[in-house]
XYZ file of N, CA and C in Angstrom:
366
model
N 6.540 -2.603 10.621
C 6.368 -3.925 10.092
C 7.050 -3.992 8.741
N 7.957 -4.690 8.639
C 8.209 -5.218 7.186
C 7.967 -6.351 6.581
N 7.269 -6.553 5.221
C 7.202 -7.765 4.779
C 7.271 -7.451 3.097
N 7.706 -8.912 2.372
C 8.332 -8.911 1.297
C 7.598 -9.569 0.492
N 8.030 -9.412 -0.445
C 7.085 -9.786 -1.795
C 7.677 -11.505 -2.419
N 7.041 -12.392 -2.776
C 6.818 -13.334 -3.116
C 6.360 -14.087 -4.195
N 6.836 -14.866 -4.975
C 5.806 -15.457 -6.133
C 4.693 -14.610 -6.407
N 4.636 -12.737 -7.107
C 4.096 -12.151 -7.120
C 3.481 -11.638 -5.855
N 3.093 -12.074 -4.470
C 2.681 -11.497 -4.008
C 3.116 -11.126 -2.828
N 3.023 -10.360 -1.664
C 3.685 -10.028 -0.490
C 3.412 -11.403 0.283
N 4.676 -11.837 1.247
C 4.362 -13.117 1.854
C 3.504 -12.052 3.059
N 2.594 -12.899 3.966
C 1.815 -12.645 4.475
C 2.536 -12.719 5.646
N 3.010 -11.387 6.287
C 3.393 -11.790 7.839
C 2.306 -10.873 8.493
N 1.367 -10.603 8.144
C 0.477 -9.798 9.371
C -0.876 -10.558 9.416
N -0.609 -12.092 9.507
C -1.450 -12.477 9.725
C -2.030 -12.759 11.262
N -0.934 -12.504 12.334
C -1.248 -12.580 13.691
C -0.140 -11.000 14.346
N -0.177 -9.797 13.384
C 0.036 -9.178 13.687
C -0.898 -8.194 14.140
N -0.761 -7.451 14.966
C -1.940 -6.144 15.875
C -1.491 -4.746 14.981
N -2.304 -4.472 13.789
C -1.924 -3.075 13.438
C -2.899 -2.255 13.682
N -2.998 -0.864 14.217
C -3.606 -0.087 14.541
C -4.388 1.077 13.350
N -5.904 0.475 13.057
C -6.568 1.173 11.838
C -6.053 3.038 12.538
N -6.335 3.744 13.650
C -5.936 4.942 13.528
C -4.738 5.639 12.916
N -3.772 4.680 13.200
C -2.159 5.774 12.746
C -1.263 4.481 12.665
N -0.558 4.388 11.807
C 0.759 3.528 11.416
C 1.354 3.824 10.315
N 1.953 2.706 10.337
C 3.217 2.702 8.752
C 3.553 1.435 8.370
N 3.292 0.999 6.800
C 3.948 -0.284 6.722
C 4.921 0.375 5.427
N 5.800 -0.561 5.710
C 7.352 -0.629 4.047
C 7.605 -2.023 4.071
N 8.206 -1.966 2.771
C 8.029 -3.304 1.793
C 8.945 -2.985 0.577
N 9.424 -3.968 0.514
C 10.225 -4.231 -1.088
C 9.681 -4.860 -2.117
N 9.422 -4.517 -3.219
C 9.501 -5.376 -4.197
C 10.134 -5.764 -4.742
N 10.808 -7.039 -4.761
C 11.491 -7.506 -5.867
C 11.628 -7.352 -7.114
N 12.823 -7.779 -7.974
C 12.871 -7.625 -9.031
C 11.684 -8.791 -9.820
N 11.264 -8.383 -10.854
C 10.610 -8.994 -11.640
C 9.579 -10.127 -10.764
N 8.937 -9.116 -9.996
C 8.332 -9.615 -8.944
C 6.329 -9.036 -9.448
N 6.329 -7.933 -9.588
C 5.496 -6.849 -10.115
C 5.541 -6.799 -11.355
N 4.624 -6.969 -12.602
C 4.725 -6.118 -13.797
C 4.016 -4.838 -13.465
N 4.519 -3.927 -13.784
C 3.590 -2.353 -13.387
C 2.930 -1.836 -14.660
N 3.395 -2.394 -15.764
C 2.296 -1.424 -16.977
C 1.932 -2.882 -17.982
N 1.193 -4.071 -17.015
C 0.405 -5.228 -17.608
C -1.216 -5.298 -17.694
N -1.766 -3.709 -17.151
C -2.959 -3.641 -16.567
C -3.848 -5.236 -15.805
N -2.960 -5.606 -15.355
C -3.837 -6.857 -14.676
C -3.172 -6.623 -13.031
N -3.804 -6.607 -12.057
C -3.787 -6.240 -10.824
C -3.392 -7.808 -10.092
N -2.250 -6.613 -8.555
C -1.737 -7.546 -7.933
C -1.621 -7.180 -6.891
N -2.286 -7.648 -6.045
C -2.802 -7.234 -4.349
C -1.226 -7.307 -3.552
N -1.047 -6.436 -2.789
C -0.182 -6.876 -2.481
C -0.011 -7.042 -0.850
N -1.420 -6.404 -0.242
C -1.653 -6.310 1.244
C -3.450 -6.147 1.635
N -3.957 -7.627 2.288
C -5.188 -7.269 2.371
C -5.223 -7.636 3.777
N -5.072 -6.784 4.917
C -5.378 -6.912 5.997
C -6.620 -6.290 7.169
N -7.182 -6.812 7.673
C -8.515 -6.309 7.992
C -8.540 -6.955 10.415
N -9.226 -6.281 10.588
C -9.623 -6.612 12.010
C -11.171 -5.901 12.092
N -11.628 -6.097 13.673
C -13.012 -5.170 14.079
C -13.094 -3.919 13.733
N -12.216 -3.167 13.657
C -12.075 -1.573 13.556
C -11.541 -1.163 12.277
N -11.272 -2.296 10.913
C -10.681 -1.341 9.901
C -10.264 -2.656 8.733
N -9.723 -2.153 7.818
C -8.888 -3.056 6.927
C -7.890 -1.664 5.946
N -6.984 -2.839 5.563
C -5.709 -2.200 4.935
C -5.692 -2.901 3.343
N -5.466 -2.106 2.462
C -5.308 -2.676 1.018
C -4.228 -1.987 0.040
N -3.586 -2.700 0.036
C -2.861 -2.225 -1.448
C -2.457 -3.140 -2.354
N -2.522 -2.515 -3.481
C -2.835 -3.332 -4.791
C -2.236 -2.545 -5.804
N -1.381 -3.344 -6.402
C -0.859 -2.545 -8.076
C -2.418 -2.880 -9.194
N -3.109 -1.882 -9.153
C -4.819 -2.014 -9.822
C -4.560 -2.123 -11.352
N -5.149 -2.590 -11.972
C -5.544 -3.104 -13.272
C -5.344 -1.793 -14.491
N -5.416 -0.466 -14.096
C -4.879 0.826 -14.399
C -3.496 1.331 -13.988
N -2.906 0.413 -13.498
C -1.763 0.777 -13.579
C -1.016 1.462 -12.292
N -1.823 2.088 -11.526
C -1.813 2.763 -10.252
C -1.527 1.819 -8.954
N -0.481 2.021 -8.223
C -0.134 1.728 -6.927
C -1.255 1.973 -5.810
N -2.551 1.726 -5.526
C -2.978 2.556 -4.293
C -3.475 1.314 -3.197
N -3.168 2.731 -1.924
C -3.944 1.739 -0.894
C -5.130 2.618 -0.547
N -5.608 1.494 0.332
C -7.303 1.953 0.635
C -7.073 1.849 2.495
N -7.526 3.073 3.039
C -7.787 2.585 4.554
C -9.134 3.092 4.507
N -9.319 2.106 5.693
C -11.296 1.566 5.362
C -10.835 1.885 7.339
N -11.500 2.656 7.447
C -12.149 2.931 9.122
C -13.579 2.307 9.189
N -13.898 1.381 9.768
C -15.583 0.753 9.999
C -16.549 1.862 10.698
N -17.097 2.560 10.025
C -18.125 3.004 10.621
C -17.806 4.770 10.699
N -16.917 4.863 10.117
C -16.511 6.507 9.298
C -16.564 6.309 8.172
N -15.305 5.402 7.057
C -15.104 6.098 5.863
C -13.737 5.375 5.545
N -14.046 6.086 4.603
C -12.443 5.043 3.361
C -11.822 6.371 2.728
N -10.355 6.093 2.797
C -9.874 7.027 2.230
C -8.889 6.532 1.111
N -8.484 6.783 0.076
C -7.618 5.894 -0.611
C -6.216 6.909 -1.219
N -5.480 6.482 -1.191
C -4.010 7.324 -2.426
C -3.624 6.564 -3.169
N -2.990 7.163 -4.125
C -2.378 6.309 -5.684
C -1.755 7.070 -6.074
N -0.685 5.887 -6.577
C 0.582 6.908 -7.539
C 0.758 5.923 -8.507
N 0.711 6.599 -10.567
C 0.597 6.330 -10.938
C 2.266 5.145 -11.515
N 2.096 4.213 -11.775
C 3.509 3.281 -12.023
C 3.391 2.182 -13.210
N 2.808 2.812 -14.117
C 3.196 2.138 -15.320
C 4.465 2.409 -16.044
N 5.140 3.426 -15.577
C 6.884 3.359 -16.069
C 7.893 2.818 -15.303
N 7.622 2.495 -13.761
C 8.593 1.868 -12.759
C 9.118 0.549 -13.829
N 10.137 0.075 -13.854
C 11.014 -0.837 -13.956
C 11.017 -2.125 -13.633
N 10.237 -2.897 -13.697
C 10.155 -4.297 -13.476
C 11.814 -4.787 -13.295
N 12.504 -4.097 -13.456
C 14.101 -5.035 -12.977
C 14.570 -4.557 -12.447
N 13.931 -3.875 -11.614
C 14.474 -2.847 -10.253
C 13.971 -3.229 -9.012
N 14.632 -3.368 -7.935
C 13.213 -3.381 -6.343
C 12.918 -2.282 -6.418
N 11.753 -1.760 -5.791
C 11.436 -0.686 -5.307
C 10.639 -0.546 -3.803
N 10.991 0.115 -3.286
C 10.771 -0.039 -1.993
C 9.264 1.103 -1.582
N 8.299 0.551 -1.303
C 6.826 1.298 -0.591
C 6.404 1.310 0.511
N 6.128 2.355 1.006
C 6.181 3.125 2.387
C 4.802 3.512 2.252
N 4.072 3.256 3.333
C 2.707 4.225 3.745
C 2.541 4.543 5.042
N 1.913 5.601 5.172
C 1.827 6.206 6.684
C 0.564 6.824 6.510
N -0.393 6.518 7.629
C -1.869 6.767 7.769
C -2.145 7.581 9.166
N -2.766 8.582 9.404
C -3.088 9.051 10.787
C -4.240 9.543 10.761
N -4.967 8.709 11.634
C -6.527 9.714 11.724
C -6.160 10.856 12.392
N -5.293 10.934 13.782
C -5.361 12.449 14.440
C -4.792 13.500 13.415
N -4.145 12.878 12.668
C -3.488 14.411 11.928
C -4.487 13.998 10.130
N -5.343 13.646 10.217
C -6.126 13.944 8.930
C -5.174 13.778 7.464
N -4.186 12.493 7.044
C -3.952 12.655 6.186
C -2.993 10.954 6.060
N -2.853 10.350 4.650
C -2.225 9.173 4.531
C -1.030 10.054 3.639
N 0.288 9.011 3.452
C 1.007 9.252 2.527
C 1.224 7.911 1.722
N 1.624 7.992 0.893
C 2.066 6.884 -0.184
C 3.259 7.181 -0.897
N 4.643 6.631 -0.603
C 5.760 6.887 -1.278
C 6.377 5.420 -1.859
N 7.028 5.703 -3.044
C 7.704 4.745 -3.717
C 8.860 5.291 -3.687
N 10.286 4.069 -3.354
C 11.387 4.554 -3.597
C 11.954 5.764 -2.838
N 11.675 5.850 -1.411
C 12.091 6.900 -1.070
C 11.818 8.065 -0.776
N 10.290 8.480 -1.727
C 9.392 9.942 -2.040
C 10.201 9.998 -2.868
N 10.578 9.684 -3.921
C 11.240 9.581 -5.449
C 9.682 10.222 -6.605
N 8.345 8.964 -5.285
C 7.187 9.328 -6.206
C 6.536 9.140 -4.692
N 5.722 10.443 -4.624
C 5.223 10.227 -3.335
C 3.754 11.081 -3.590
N 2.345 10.904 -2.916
C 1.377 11.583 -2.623
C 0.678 11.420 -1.192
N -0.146 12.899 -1.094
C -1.283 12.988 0.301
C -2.631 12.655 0.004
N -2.770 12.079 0.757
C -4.175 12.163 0.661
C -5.370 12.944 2.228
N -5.816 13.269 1.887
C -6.442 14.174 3.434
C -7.674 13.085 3.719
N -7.378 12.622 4.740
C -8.516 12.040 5.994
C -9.846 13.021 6.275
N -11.166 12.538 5.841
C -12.396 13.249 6.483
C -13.136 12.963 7.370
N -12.499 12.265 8.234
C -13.213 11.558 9.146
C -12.626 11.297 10.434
């Protein structure tokens, strides 16, 4: 799935999309001067939810890139990478990949330029 960023925020194309809370991947661009990254005031940039789960990511009020996967009725797991030096006059492009069978999310900016794991307990 790709979708793009907007008058600050990602335009919403997964609003009649089927994403699967066990295992996927979403990427996304940000625009230039789309994001401030070191304004500490937070900017959602993906809140998608169904029966079995929801998806979140948000540039948070600390400065940190993270998303949250929320499994209903296991557990939440979250990653963050910190981006109060990214470049507001740059795109930067964000990638996540989540798998319950293999126990672990990733979160990359730019490529894995800035990338982290996070391990699944559930």
């Amino acid at each position: 799935m790709q979708i793009g960023v907007k008058e600050q925020h990602i335009e919403d194309l997964t609003k009649n999309t089927q994403m699967n809370v066990e295992e996927g991947s979403i990427t996304f661009w940000i625009d230039v001067n789309k994001v401030k990254y070191n304004d500490n005031q937070a900017t959602i940039l993906l809140n998608w939810g169904n029966k079995d789960g929801s998806l979140f990511i948000v540039k948070d009020s600390d400065n940190k890139l993270k998303f949250f996967h929320v499994y209903y009725g296991f557990g939440r797991t979250d990653a963050e990478i910190d981006v109060r030096d990214l470049s507001s006059g740059e795109k930067h492009m964000v990638a996540v990949t989540w798998s319950v069978p293999k126990k672990e999310i990733n979160l990359y900016i730019d490529g894995g330029k800035r990338k982290v794991k996070s391990l699944i307990k559930y």
